[in-house]
Amino acid sequence: TTSHYTTCSNKMGTSSEAASSRRQTRLRREYLYRKSLQGKEKASYEQKRLVRAALAAGKKLPTELRASYDKLATEIQQEDSKTQVQKTHVDDEYGDAGLEDPRVCVTTSRDPSSRLKQFAKEVKLLFPNSVRINRGNNRVDELIESCKQSEFTDVVVVQETRGEPDGLVVCHLPLGPTAFFTLSGAVLRHDLE
């Protein structure tokens, strides 16, 4: 019975790792595809800008744009304030912000002091829909991978020097960006009188 249990748990662990690996591959492929489209979108944006400028000034269209004027004119008419501005693949990172609530994982550096644990609890209260996790001896790559598998959108790591909270690392998952913040003179709630 025990060997059957370990075999089943190994299969489940392997299948979740494979699913995570497939997801990472899909995300990388999607990122590269969006980046490849950036050149095409830039050329289209530039053509529309030239058409807008010519129409606003009452001048003739440049000869290279006359053949595609009808298509460009319909695209320009359909644009609103959001689609009128040129986008890059980087702009899509927070494109779905507001569609679903973010899930934030708050954790500490390795071997935290009791003061840092208390500070992590207070940071957890700052972010809605956040969860504080004991890090244990997990490496950073293991921590990030487990957060990706648990579908967290962000990871916040609080750090300390000699028992004083002095750093905050905020990482957006799955591909970043990551921001590092330095804290000084942190006062916990239970220190206030």
One Martini backbone bead per residue (centre of mass of N, CA, C, O) as a GRO file, in nm:
protein
  193
    1THR     BB    1   0.058   0.063  -0.020
    2THR     BB    2   0.298   0.256   0.000
    3SER     BB    3   0.401   0.224  -0.293
    4HIS     BB    4   0.141   0.324  -0.423
    5TYR     BB    5   0.147   0.607  -0.298
    6THR     BB    6   0.424   0.697  -0.411
    7THR     BB    7   0.353   0.658  -0.705
    8CYS     BB    8   0.118   0.860  -0.713
    9SER     BB    9   0.278   1.108  -0.609
   10ASN     BB   10   0.486   1.105  -0.837
   11LYS     BB   11   0.286   1.144  -1.068
   12MET     BB   12   0.171   1.412  -0.968
   13GLY     BB   13   0.439   1.567  -0.960
   14THR     BB   14   0.508   1.524  -1.260
   15SER     BB   15   0.250   1.650  -1.385
   16SER     BB   16   0.287   1.934  -1.259
   17GLU     BB   17   0.565   1.985  -1.384
   18ALA     BB   18   0.479   1.954  -1.678
   19ALA     BB   19   0.265   2.178  -1.675
   20SER     BB   20   0.460   2.402  -1.597
   21SER     BB   21   0.649   2.368  -1.839
   22ARG     BB   22   0.435   2.421  -2.056
   23ARG     BB   23   0.359   2.702  -1.958
   24GLN     BB   24   0.636   2.832  -1.987
   25THR     BB   25   0.663   2.779  -2.289
   26ARG     BB   26   0.410   2.933  -2.374
   27LEU     BB   27   0.496   3.211  -2.257
   28ARG     BB   28   0.753   3.243  -2.423
   29ARG     BB   29   0.622   3.221  -2.702
   30GLU     BB   30   0.430   3.462  -2.663
   31TYR     BB   31   0.645   3.676  -2.616
   32LEU     BB   32   0.795   3.641  -2.889
   33TYR     BB   33   0.551   3.704  -3.065
   34ARG     BB   34   0.495   3.991  -2.960
   35LYS     BB   35   0.777   4.096  -3.037
   36SER     BB   36   0.749   4.041  -3.348
   37LEU     BB   37   0.497   4.241  -3.380
   38GLN     BB   38   0.621   4.520  -3.319
   39GLY     BB   39   0.722   4.602  -3.606
   40LYS     BB   40   0.447   4.600  -3.748
   41GLU     BB   41   0.303   4.805  -3.558
   42LYS     BB   42   0.496   5.040  -3.608
   43ALA     BB   43   0.443   5.073  -3.909
   44SER     BB   44   0.138   5.121  -3.884
   45TYR     BB   45   0.154   5.367  -3.698
   46GLU     BB   46   0.318   5.546  -3.892
   47GLN     BB   47   0.112   5.552  -4.119
   48LYS     BB   48  -0.121   5.678  -3.953
   49ARG     BB   49   0.029   5.933  -3.875
   50LEU     BB   50   0.066   6.042  -4.166
   51VAL     BB   51  -0.234   6.056  -4.236
   52ARG     BB   52  -0.321   6.247  -4.010
   53ALA     BB   53  -0.129   6.480  -4.086
   54ALA     BB   54  -0.236   6.524  -4.375
   55LEU     BB   55  -0.534   6.579  -4.298
   56ALA     BB   56  -0.482   6.817  -4.098
   57ALA     BB   57  -0.315   6.994  -4.326
   58GLY     BB   58  -0.431   6.940  -4.629
   59LYS     BB   59  -0.264   6.728  -4.768
   60LYS     BB   60  -0.112   6.511  -4.945
   61LEU     BB   61  -0.051   6.199  -4.985
   62PRO     BB   62   0.167   5.979  -4.977
   63THR     BB   63   0.244   5.755  -5.221
   64GLU     BB   64   0.288   5.493  -5.033
   65LEU     BB   65  -0.029   5.535  -4.905
   66ARG     BB   66  -0.255   5.523  -5.126
   67ALA     BB   67  -0.317   5.212  -5.144
   68SER     BB   68  -0.378   5.199  -4.805
   69TYR     BB   69  -0.595   5.414  -4.719
   70ASP     BB   70  -0.863   5.266  -4.663
   71LYS     BB   71  -0.760   5.089  -4.435
   72LEU     BB   72  -0.645   5.317  -4.254
   73ALA     BB   73  -0.908   5.484  -4.224
   74THR     BB   74  -1.072   5.264  -4.074
   75GLU     BB   75  -0.875   5.235  -3.836
   76ILE     BB   76  -0.888   5.531  -3.741
   77GLN     BB   77  -1.201   5.536  -3.687
   78GLN     BB   78  -1.181   5.287  -3.464
   79GLU     BB   79  -1.033   5.452  -3.276
   80ASP     BB   80  -0.921   5.521  -2.958
   81SER     BB   81  -0.744   5.628  -2.689
   82LYS     BB   82  -0.615   5.337  -2.648
   83THR     BB   83  -0.549   5.253  -2.966
   84GLN     BB   84  -0.381   5.510  -3.068
   85VAL     BB   85  -0.152   5.407  -2.911
   86GLN     BB   86   0.147   5.283  -2.894
   87LYS     BB   87   0.258   4.949  -2.855
   88THR     BB   88   0.409   4.709  -2.651
   89HIS     BB   89   0.499   4.412  -2.504
   90VAL     BB   90   0.528   4.553  -2.220
   91ASP     BB   91   0.231   4.673  -2.182
   92ASP     BB   92   0.085   4.381  -2.119
   93GLU     BB   93   0.140   4.306  -1.819
   94TYR     BB   94  -0.118   4.510  -1.713
   95GLY     BB   95  -0.371   4.472  -1.909
   96ASP     BB   96  -0.558   4.284  -1.690
   97ALA     BB   97  -0.613   4.489  -1.494
   98GLY     BB   98  -0.922   4.423  -1.314
   99LEU     BB   99  -1.034   4.140  -1.405
  100GLU     BB  100  -0.856   4.022  -1.169
  101ASP     BB  101  -0.747   3.934  -0.878
  102PRO     BB  102  -0.476   3.950  -0.703
  103ARG     BB  103  -0.210   3.727  -0.596
  104VAL     BB  104  -0.031   3.746  -0.290
  105CYS     BB  105   0.301   3.669  -0.182
  106VAL     BB  106   0.422   3.655   0.150
  107THR     BB  107   0.768   3.673   0.251
  108THR     BB  108   1.085   3.574   0.360
  109SER     BB  109   1.370   3.532   0.454
  110ARG     BB  110   1.592   3.347   0.580
  111ASP     BB  111   1.578   3.309   0.898
  112PRO     BB  112   1.373   3.473   1.070
  113SER     BB  113   1.281   3.696   1.275
  114SER     BB  114   1.030   3.796   1.475
  115ARG     BB  115   1.014   4.083   1.354
  116LEU     BB  116   0.985   3.991   1.054
  117LYS     BB  117   0.731   3.826   1.089
  118GLN     BB  118   0.558   4.065   1.184
  119PHE     BB  119   0.604   4.237   0.928
  120ALA     BB  120   0.478   4.034   0.730
  121LYS     BB  121   0.195   4.048   0.852
  122GLU     BB  122   0.159   4.354   0.791
  123VAL     BB  123   0.197   4.337   0.484
  124LYS     BB  124  -0.044   4.150   0.435
  125LEU     BB  125  -0.257   4.373   0.520
  126LEU     BB  126  -0.201   4.568   0.271
  127PHE     BB  127  -0.281   4.325   0.086
  128PRO     BB  128  -0.510   4.214  -0.099
  129ASN     BB  129  -0.523   3.881  -0.137
  130SER     BB  130  -0.313   3.767   0.073
  131VAL     BB  131  -0.025   3.548   0.149
  132ARG     BB  132   0.146   3.390   0.406
  133ILE     BB  133   0.473   3.238   0.385
  134ASN     BB  134   0.678   2.993   0.475
  135ARG     BB  135   0.995   2.939   0.354
  136GLY     BB  136   1.237   2.825   0.486
  137ASN     BB  137   1.476   2.647   0.263
  138ASN     BB  138   1.403   2.792   0.013
  139ARG     BB  139   1.469   2.884  -0.282
  140VAL     BB  140   1.396   3.118  -0.507
  141ASP     BB  141   1.321   2.931  -0.748
  142GLU     BB  142   1.127   2.754  -0.580
  143LEU     BB  143   0.939   2.978  -0.489
  144ILE     BB  144   0.850   3.078  -0.770
  145GLU     BB  145   0.746   2.808  -0.879
  146SER     BB  146   0.527   2.764  -0.658
  147CYS     BB  147   0.375   3.030  -0.723
  148LYS     BB  148   0.304   2.960  -1.015
  149GLN     BB  149   0.145   2.698  -0.947
  150SER     BB  150  -0.051   2.877  -0.745
  151GLU     BB  151  -0.128   3.146  -0.900
  152PHE     BB  152   0.042   3.386  -0.855
  153THR     BB  153   0.107   3.734  -0.934
  154ASP     BB  154   0.279   3.791  -0.663
  155VAL     BB  155   0.593   3.874  -0.491
  156VAL     BB  156   0.683   3.926  -0.141
  157VAL     BB  157   0.999   4.020   0.001
  158VAL     BB  158   1.128   4.028   0.321
  159GLN     BB  159   1.401   4.201   0.476
  160GLU     BB  160   1.709   4.181   0.680
  161THR     BB  161   1.910   4.352   0.947
  162ARG     BB  162   1.953   4.269   1.253
  163GLY     BB  163   1.616   4.257   1.284
  164GLU     BB  164   1.570   4.475   1.055
  165PRO     BB  165   1.368   4.599   0.836
  166ASP     BB  166   1.519   4.677   0.484
  167GLY     BB  167   1.345   4.506   0.263
  168LEU     BB  168   1.183   4.497  -0.073
  169VAL     BB  169   1.042   4.248  -0.290
  170VAL     BB  170   0.884   4.289  -0.613
  171CYS     BB  171   0.713   4.031  -0.804
  172HIS     BB  172   0.600   3.965  -1.120
  173LEU     BB  173   0.396   3.725  -1.254
  174PRO     BB  174   0.605   3.536  -1.457
  175LEU     BB  175   0.812   3.789  -1.600
  176GLY     BB  176   0.755   4.040  -1.458
  177PRO     BB  177   0.859   4.275  -1.279
  178THR     BB  178   1.126   4.396  -1.057
  179ALA     BB  179   1.137   4.534  -0.721
  180PHE     BB  180   1.351   4.736  -0.514
  181PHE     BB  181   1.341   4.808  -0.161
  182THR     BB  182   1.418   5.046   0.087
  183LEU     BB  183   1.427   5.039   0.439
  184SER     BB  184   1.363   5.284   0.708
  185GLY     BB  185   1.245   5.294   1.016
  186ALA     BB  186   1.072   5.060   1.107
  187VAL     BB  187   0.732   5.048   1.236
  188LEU     BB  188   0.545   4.874   1.433
  189ARG     BB  189   0.242   4.840   1.575
  190HIS     BB  190   0.346   4.736   1.866
  191ASP     BB  191   0.533   5.005   1.902
  192LEU     BB  192   0.296   5.163   1.939
  193GLU     BB  193   0.134   5.409   2.184
   0.00000   0.00000   0.00000
